mmCIF file of N, CA, C and O in Angstrom:
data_model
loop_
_atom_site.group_PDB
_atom_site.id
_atom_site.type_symbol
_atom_site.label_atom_id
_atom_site.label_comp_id
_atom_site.label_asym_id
_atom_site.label_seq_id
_atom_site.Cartn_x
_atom_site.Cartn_y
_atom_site.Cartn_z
ATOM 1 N N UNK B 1 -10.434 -12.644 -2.992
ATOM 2 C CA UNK B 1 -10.586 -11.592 -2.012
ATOM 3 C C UNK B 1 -11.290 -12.154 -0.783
ATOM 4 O O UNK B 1 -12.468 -12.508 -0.831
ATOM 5 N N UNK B 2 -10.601 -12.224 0.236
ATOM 6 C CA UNK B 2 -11.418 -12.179 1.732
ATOM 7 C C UNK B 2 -12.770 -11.999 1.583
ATOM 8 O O UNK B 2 -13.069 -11.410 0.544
ATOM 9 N N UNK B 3 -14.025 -12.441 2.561
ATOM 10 C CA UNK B 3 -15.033 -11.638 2.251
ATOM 11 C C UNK B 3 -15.266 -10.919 3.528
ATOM 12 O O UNK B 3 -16.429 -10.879 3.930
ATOM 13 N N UNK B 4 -14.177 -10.248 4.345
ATOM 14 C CA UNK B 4 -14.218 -9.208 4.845
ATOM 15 C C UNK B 4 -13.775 -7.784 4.541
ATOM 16 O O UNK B 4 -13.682 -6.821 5.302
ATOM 17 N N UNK B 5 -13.455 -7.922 2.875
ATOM 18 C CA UNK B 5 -12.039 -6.923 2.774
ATOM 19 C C UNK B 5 -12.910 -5.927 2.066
ATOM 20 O O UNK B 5 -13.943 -6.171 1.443
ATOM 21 N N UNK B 6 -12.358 -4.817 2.252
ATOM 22 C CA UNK B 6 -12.803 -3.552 2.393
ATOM 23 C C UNK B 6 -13.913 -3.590 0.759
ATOM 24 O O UNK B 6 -15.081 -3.207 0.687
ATOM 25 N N UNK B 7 -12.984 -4.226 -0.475
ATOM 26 C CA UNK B 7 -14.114 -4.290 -1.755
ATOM 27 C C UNK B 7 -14.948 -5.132 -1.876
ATOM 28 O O UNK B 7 -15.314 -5.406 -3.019
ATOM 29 N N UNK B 8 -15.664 -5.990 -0.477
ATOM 30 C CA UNK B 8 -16.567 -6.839 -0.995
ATOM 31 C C UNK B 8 -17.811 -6.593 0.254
ATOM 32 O O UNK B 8 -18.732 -7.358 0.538
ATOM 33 N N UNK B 9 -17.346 -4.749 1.096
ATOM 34 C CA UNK B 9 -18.180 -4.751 1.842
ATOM 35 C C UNK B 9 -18.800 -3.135 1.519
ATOM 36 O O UNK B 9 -18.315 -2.605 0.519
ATOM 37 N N UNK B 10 -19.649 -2.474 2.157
ATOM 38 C CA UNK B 10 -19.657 -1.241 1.962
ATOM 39 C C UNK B 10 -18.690 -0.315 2.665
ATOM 40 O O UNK B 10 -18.380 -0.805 3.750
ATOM 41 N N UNK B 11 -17.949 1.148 2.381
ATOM 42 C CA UNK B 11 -17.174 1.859 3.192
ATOM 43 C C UNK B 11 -17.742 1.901 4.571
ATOM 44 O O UNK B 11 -18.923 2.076 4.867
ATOM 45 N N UNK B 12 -16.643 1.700 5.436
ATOM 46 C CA UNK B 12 -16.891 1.796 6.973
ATOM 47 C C UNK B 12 -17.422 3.616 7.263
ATOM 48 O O UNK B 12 -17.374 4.594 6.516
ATOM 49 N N UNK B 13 -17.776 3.492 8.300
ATOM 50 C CA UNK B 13 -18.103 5.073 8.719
ATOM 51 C C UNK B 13 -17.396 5.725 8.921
ATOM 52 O O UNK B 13 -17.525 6.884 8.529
ATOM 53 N N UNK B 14 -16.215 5.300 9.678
ATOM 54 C CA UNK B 14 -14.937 5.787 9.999
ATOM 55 C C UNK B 14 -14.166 6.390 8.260
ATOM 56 O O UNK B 14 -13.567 7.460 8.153
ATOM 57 N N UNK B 15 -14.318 5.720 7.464
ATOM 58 C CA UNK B 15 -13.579 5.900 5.699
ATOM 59 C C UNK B 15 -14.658 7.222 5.857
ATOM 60 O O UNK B 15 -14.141 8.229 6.340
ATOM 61 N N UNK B 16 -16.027 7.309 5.514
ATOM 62 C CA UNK B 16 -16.785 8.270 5.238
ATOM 63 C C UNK B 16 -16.814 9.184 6.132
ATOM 64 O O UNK B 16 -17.478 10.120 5.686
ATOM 65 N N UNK B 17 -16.405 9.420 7.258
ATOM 66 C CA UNK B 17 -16.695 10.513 8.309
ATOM 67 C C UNK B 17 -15.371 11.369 7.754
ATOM 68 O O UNK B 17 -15.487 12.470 7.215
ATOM 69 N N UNK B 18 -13.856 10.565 8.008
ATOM 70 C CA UNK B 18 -13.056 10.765 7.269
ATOM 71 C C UNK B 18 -12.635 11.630 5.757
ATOM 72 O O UNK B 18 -11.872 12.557 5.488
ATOM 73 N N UNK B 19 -13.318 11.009 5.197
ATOM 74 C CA UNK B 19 -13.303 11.809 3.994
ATOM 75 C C UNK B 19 -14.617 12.791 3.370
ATOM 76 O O UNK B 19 -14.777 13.248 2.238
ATOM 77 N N UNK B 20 -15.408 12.895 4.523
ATOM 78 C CA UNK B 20 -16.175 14.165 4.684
ATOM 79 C C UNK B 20 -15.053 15.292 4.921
ATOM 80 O O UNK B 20 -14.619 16.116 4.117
ATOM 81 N N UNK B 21 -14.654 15.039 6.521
ATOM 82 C CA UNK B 21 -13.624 15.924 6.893
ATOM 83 C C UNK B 21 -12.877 16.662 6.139
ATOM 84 O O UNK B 21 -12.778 17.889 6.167
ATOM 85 N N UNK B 22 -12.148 15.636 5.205
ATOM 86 C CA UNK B 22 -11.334 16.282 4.159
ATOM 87 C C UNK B 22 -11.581 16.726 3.009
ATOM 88 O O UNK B 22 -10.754 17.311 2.309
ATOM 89 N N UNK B 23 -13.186 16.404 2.589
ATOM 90 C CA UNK B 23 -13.868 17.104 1.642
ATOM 91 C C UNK B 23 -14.175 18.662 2.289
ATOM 92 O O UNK B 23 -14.094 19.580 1.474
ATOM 93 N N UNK B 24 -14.450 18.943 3.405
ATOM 94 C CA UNK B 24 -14.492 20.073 3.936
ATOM 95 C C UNK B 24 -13.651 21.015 4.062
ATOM 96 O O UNK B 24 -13.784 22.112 4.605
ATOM 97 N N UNK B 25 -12.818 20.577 3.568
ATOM 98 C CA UNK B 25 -11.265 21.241 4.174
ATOM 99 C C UNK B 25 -10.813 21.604 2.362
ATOM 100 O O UNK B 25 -10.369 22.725 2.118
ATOM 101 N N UNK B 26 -10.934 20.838 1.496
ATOM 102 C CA UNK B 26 -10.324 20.715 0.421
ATOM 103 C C UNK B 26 -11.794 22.010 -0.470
ATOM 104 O O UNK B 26 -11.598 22.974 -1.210
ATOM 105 N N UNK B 27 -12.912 21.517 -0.032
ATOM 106 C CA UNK B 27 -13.646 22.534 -0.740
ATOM 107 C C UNK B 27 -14.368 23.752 -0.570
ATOM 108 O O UNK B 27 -15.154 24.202 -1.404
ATOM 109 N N UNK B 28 -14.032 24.385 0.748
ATOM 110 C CA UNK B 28 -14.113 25.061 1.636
ATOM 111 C C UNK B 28 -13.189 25.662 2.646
ATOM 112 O O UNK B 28 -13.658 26.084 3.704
ATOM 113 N N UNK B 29 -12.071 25.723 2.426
ATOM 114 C CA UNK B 29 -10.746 26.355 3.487
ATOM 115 C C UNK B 29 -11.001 26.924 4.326
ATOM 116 O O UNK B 29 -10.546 26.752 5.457
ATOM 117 N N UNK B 30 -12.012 27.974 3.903
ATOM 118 C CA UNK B 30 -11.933 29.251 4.724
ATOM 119 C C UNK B 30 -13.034 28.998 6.021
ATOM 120 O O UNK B 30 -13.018 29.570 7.110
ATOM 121 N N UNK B 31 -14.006 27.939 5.534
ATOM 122 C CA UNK B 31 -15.294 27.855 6.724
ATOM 123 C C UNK B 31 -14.506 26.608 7.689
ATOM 124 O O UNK B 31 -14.831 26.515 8.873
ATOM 125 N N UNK B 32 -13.403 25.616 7.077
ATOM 126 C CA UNK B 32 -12.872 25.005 7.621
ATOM 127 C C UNK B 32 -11.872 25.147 8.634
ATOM 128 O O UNK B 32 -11.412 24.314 9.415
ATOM 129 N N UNK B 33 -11.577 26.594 8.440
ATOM 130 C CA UNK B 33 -10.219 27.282 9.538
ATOM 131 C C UNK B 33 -11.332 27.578 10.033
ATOM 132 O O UNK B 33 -11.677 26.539 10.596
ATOM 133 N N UNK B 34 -12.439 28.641 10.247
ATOM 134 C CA UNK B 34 -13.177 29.014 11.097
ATOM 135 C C UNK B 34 -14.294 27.920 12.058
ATOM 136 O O UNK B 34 -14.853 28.249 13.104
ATOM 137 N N UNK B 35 -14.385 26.879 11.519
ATOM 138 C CA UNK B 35 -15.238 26.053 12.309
ATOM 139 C C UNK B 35 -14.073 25.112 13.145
ATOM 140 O O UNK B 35 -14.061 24.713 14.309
ATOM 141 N N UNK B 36 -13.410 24.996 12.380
ATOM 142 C CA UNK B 36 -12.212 23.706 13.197
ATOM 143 C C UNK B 36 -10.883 24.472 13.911
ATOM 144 O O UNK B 36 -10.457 23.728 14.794
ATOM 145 N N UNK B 37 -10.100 25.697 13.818
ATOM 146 C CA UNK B 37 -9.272 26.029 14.073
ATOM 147 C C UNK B 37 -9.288 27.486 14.726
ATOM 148 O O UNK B 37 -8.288 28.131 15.041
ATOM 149 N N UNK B 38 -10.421 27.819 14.845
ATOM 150 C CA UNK B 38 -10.875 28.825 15.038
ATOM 151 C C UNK B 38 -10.532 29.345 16.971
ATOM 152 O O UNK B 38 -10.037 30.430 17.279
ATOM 153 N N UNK B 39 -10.852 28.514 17.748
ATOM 154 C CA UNK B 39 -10.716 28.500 18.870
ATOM 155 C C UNK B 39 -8.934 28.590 19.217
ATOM 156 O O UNK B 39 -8.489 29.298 20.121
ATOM 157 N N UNK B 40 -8.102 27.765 18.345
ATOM 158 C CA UNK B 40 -6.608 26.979 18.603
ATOM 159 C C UNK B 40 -5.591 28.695 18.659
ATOM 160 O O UNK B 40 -4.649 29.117 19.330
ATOM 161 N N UNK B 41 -6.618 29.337 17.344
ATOM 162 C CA UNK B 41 -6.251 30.619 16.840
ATOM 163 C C UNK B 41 -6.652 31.492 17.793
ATOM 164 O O UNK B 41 -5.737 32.296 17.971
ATOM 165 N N UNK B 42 -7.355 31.667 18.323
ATOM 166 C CA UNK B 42 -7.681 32.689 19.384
ATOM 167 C C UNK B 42 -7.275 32.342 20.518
ATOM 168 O O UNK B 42 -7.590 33.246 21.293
ATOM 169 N N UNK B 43 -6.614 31.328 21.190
ATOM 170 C CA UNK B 43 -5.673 30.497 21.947
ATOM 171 C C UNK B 43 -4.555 30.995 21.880
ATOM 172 O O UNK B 43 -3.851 30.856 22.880
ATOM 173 N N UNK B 44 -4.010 31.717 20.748
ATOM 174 C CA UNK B 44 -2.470 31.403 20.465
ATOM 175 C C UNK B 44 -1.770 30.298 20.302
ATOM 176 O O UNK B 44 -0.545 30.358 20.412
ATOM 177 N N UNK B 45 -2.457 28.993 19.988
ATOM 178 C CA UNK B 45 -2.271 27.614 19.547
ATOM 179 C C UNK B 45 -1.849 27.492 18.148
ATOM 180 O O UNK B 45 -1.214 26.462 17.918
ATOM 181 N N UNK B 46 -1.988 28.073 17.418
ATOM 182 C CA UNK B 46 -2.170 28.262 16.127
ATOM 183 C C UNK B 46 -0.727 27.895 15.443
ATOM 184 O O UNK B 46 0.245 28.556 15.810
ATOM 185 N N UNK B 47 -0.570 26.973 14.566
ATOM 186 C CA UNK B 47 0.590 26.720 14.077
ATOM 187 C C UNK B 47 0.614 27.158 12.758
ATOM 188 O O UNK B 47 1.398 26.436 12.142
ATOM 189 N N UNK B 48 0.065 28.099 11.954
ATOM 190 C CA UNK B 48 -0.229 29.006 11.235
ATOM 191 C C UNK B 48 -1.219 28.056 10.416
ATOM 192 O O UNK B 48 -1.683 28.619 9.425
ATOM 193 N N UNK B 49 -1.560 26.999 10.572
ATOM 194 C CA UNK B 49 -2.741 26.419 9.876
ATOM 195 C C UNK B 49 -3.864 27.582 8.688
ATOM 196 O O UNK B 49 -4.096 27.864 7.512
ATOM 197 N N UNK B 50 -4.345 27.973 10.553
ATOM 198 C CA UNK B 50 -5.184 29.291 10.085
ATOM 199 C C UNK B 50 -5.389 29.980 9.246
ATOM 200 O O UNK B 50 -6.397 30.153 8.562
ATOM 201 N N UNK B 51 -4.266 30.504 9.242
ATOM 202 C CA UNK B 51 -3.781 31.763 8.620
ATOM 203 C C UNK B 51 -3.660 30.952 6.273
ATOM 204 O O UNK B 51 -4.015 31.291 5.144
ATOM 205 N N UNK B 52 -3.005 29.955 6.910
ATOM 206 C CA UNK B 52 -3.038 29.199 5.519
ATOM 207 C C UNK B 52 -4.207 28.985 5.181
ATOM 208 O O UNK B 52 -4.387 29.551 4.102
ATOM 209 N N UNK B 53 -5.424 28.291 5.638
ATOM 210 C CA UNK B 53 -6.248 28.262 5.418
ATOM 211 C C UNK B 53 -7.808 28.718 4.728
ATOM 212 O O UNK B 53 -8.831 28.365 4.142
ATOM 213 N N UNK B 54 -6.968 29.876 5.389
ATOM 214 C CA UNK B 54 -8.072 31.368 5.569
ATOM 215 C C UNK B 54 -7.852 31.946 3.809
ATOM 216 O O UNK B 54 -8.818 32.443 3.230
ATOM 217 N N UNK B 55 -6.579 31.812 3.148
ATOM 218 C CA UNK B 55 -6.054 32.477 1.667
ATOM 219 C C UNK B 55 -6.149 31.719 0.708
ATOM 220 O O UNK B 55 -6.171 31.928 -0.505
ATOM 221 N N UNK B 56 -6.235 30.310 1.652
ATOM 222 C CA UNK B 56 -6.544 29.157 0.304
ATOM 223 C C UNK B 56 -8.126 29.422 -0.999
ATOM 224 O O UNK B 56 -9.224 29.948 -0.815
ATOM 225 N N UNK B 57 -7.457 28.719 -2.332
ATOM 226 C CA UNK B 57 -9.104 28.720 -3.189
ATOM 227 C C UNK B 57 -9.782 26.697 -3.043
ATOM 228 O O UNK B 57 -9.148 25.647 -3.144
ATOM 229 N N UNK B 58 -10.551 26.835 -2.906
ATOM 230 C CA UNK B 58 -11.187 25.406 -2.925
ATOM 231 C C UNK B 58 -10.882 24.624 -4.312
ATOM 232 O O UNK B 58 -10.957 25.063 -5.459
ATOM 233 N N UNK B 59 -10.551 23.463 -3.905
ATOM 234 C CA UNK B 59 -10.598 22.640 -4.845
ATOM 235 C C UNK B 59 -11.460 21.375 -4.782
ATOM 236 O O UNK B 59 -11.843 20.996 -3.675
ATOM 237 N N UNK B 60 -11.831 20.621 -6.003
ATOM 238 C CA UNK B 60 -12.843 19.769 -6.116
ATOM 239 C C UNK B 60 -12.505 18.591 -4.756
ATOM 240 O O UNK B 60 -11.444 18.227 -4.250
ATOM 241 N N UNK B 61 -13.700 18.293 -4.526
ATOM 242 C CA UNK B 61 -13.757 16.766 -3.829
ATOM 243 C C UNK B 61 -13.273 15.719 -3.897
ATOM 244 O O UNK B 61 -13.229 15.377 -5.079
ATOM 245 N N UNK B 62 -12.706 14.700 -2.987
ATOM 246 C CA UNK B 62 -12.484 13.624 -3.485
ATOM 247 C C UNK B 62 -13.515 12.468 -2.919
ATOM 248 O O UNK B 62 -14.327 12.541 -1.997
ATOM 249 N N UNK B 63 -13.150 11.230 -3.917
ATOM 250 C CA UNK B 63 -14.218 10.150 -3.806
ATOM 251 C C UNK B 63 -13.457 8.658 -2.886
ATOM 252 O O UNK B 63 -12.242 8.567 -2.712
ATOM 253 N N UNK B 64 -14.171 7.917 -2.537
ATOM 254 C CA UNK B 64 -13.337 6.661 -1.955
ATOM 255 C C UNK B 64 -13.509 6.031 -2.847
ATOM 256 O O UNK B 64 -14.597 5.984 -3.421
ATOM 257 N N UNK B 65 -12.246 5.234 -3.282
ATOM 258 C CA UNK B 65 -11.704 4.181 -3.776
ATOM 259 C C UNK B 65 -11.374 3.117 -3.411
ATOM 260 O O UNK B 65 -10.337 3.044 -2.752
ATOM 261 N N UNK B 66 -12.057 2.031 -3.678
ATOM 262 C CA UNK B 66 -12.332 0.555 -2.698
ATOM 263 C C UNK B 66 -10.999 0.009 -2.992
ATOM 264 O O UNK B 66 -10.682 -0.708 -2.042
ATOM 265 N N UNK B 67 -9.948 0.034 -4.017
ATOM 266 C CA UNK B 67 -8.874 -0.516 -4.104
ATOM 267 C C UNK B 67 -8.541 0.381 -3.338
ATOM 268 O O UNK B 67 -8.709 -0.066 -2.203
ATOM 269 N N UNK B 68 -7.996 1.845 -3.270
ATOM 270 C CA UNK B 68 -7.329 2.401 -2.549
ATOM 271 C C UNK B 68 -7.437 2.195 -0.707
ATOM 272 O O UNK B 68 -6.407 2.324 -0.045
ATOM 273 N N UNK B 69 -8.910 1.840 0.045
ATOM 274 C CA UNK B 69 -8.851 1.362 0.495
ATOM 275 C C UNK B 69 -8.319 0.233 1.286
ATOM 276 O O UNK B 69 -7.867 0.124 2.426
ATOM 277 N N UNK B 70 -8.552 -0.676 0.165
ATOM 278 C CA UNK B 70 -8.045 -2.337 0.361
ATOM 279 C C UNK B 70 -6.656 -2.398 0.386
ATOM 280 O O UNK B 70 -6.046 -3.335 0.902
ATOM 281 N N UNK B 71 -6.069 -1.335 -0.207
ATOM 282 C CA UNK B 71 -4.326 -1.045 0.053
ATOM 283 C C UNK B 71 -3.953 -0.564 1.372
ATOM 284 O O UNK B 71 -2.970 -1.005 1.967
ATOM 285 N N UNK B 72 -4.774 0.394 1.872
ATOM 286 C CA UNK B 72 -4.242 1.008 3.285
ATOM 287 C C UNK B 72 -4.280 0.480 3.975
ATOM 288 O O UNK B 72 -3.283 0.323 4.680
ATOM 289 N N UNK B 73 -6.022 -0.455 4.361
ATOM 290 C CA UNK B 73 -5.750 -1.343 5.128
ATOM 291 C C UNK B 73 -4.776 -2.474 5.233
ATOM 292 O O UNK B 73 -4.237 -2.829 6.281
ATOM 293 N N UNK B 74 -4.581 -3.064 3.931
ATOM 294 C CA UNK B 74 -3.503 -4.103 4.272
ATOM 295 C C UNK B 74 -2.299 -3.987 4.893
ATOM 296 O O UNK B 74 -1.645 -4.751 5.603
ATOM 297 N N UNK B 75 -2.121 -2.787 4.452
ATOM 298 C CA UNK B 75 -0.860 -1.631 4.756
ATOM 299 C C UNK B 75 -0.608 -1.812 6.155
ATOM 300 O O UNK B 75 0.261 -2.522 6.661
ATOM 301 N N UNK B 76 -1.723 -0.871 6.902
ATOM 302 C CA UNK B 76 -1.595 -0.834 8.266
ATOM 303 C C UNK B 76 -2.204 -2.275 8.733
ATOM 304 O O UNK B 76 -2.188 -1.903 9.906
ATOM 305 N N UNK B 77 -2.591 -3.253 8.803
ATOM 306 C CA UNK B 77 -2.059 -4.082 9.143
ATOM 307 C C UNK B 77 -0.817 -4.923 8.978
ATOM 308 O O UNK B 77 -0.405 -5.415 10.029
ATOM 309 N N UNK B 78 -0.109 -5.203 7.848
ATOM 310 C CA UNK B 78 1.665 -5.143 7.519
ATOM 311 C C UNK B 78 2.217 -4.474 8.446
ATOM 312 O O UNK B 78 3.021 -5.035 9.191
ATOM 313 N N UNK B 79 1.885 -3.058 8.606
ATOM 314 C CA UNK B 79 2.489 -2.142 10.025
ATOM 315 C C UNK B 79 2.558 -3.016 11.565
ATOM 316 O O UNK B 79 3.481 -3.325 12.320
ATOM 317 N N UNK B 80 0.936 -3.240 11.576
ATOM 318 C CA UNK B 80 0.767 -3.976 12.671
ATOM 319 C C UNK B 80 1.977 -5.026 13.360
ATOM 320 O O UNK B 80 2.813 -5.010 14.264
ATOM 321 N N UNK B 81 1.646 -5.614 12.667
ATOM 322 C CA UNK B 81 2.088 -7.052 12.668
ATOM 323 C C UNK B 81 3.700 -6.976 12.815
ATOM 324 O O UNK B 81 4.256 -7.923 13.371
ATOM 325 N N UNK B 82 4.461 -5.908 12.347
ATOM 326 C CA UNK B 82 5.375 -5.985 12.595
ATOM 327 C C UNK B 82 6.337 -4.719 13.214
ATOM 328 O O UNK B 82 7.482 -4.357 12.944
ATOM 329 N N UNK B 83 5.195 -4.166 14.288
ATOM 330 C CA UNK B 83 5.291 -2.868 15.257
ATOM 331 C C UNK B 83 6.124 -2.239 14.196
ATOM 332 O O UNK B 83 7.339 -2.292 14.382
ATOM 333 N N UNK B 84 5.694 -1.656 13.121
ATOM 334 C CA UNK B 84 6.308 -0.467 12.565
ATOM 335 C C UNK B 84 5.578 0.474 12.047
ATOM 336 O O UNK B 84 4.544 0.074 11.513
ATOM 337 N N UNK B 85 5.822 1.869 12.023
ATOM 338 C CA UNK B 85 5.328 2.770 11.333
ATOM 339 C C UNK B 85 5.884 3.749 9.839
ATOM 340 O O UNK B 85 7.072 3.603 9.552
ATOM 341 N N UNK B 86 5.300 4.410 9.214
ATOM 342 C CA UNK B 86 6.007 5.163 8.385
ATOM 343 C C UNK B 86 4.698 4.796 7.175
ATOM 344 O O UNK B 86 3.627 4.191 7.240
ATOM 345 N N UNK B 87 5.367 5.440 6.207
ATOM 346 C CA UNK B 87 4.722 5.856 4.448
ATOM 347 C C UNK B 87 5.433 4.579 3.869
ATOM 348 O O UNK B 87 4.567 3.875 3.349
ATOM 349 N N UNK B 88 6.479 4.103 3.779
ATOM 350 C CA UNK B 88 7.647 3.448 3.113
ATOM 351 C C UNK B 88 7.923 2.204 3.751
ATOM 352 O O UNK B 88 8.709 1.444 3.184
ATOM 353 N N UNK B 89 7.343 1.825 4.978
ATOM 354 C CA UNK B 89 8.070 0.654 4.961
ATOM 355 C C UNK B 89 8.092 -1.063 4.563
ATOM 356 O O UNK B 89 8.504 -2.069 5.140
ATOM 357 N N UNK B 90 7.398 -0.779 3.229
ATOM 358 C CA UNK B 90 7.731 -2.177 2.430
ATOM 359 C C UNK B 90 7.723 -1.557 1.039
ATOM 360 O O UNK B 90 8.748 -1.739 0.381
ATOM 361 N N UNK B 91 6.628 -0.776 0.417
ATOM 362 C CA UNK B 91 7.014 -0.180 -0.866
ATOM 363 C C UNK B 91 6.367 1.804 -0.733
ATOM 364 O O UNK B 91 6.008 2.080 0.411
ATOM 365 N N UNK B 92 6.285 2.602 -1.426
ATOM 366 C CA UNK B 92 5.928 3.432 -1.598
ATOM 367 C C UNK B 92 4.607 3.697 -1.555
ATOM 368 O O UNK B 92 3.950 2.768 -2.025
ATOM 369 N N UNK B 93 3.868 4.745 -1.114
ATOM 370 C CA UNK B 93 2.338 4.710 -1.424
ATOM 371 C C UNK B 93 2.406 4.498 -3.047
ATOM 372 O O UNK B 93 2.043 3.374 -3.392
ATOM 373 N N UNK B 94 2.751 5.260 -3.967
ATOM 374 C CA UNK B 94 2.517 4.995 -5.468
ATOM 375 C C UNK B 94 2.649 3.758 -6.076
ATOM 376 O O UNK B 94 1.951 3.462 -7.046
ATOM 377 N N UNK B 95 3.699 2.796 -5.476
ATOM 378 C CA UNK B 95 3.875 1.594 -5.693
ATOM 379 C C UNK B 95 2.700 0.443 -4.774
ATOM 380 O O UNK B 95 2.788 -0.764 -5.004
ATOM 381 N N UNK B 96 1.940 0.827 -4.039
ATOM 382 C CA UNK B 96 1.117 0.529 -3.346
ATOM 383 C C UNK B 96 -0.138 0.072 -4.168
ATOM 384 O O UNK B 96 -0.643 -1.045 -4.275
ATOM 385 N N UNK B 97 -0.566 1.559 -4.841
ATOM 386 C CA UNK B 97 -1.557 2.151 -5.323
ATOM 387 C C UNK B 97 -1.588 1.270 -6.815
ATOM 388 O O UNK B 97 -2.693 0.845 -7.152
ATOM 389 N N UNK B 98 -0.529 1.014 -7.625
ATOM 390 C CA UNK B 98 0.038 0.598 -8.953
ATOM 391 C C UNK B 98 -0.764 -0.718 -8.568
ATOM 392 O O UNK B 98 -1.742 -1.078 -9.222
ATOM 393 N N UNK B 99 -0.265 -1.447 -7.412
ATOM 394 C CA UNK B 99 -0.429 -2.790 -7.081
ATOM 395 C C UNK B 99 -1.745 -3.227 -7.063
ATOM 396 O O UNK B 99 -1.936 -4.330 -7.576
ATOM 397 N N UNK B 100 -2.712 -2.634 -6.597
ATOM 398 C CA UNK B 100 -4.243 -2.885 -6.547
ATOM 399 C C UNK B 100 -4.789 -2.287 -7.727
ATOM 400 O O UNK B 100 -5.951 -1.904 -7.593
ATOM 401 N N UNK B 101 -4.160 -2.069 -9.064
ATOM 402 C CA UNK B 101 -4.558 -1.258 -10.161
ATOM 403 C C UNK B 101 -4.939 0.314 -10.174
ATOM 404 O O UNK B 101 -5.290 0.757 -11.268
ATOM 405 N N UNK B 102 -4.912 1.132 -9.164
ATOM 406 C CA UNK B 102 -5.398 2.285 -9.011
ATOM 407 C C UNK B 102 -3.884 3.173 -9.993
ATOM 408 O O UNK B 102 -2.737 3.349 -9.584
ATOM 409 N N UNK B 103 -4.428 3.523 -11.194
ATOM 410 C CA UNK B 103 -2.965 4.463 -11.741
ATOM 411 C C UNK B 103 -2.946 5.763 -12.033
ATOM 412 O O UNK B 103 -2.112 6.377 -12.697
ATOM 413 N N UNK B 104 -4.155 6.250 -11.366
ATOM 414 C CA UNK B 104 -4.623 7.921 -11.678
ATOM 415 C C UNK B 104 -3.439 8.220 -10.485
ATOM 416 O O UNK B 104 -2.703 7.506 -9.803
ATOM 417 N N UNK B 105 -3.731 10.000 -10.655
ATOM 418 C CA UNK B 105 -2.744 10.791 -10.003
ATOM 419 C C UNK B 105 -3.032 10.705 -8.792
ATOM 420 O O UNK B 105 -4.191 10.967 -8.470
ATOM 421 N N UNK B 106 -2.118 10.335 -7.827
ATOM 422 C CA UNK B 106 -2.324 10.116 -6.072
ATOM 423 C C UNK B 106 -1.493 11.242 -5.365
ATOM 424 O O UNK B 106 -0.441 11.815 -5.650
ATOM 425 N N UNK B 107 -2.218 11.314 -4.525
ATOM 426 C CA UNK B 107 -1.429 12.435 -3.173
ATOM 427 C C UNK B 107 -1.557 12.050 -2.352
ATOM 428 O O UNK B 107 -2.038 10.917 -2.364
ATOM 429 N N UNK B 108 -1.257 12.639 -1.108
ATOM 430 C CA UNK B 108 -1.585 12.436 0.708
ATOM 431 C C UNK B 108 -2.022 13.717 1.135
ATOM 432 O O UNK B 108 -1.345 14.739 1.022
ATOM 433 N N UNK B 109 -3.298 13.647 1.687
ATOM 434 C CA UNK B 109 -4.308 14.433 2.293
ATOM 435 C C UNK B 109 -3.881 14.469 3.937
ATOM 436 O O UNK B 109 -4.578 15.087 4.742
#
């Protein structure tokens, strides 16, 4: 392993600010439409986020995963390097995830 790579350092701030965000959102819906979407909605901006938001039940937190990490980044640099974007373009996130040993149940947040 590099000894810059994401498992041989602590999570960046950017990973943790990040997945605050989405801990907020995932365990809290309803304070999360009103603190973050709240304005977009009274705008008439609103792409019904809101409204979804507002009916959702909370579900548990999630944690960072230094392999899962060490996959994305490599990822988006692979992207880099060869001006492309997308989910898919060399293997699958799940096939991604398999690769750095991570085999619990994965989603996209």
């Amino acid at each position: 392993m590099e000894a810059g790579s994401v498992a041989s350092r602590a999570f960046t701030v950017f990973q943790k600010v990040t997945l605050a965000e989405i801990n907020l959102l995932r365990t809290s819906p309803r304070e999360y439409a009103e603190s973050r979407l709240r304005d977009d909605r009274r705008a008439g901006r609103d792409n019904g986020a809101y409204q979804d938001l507002v009916g959702r039940t909370s579900v548990p937190p999630l944690r960072l995963d230094r392999r899962l990490c060490e996959a994305a980044q490599a990822y988006a640099e692979y992207l880099a390097r060869r001006d492309r974007w997308g989910h898919c373009a060399d293997r699958t996130p799940t096939e991604r995830a398999h690769a750095v040993g991570y085999t619990a149940y994965g989603g996209e947040n």
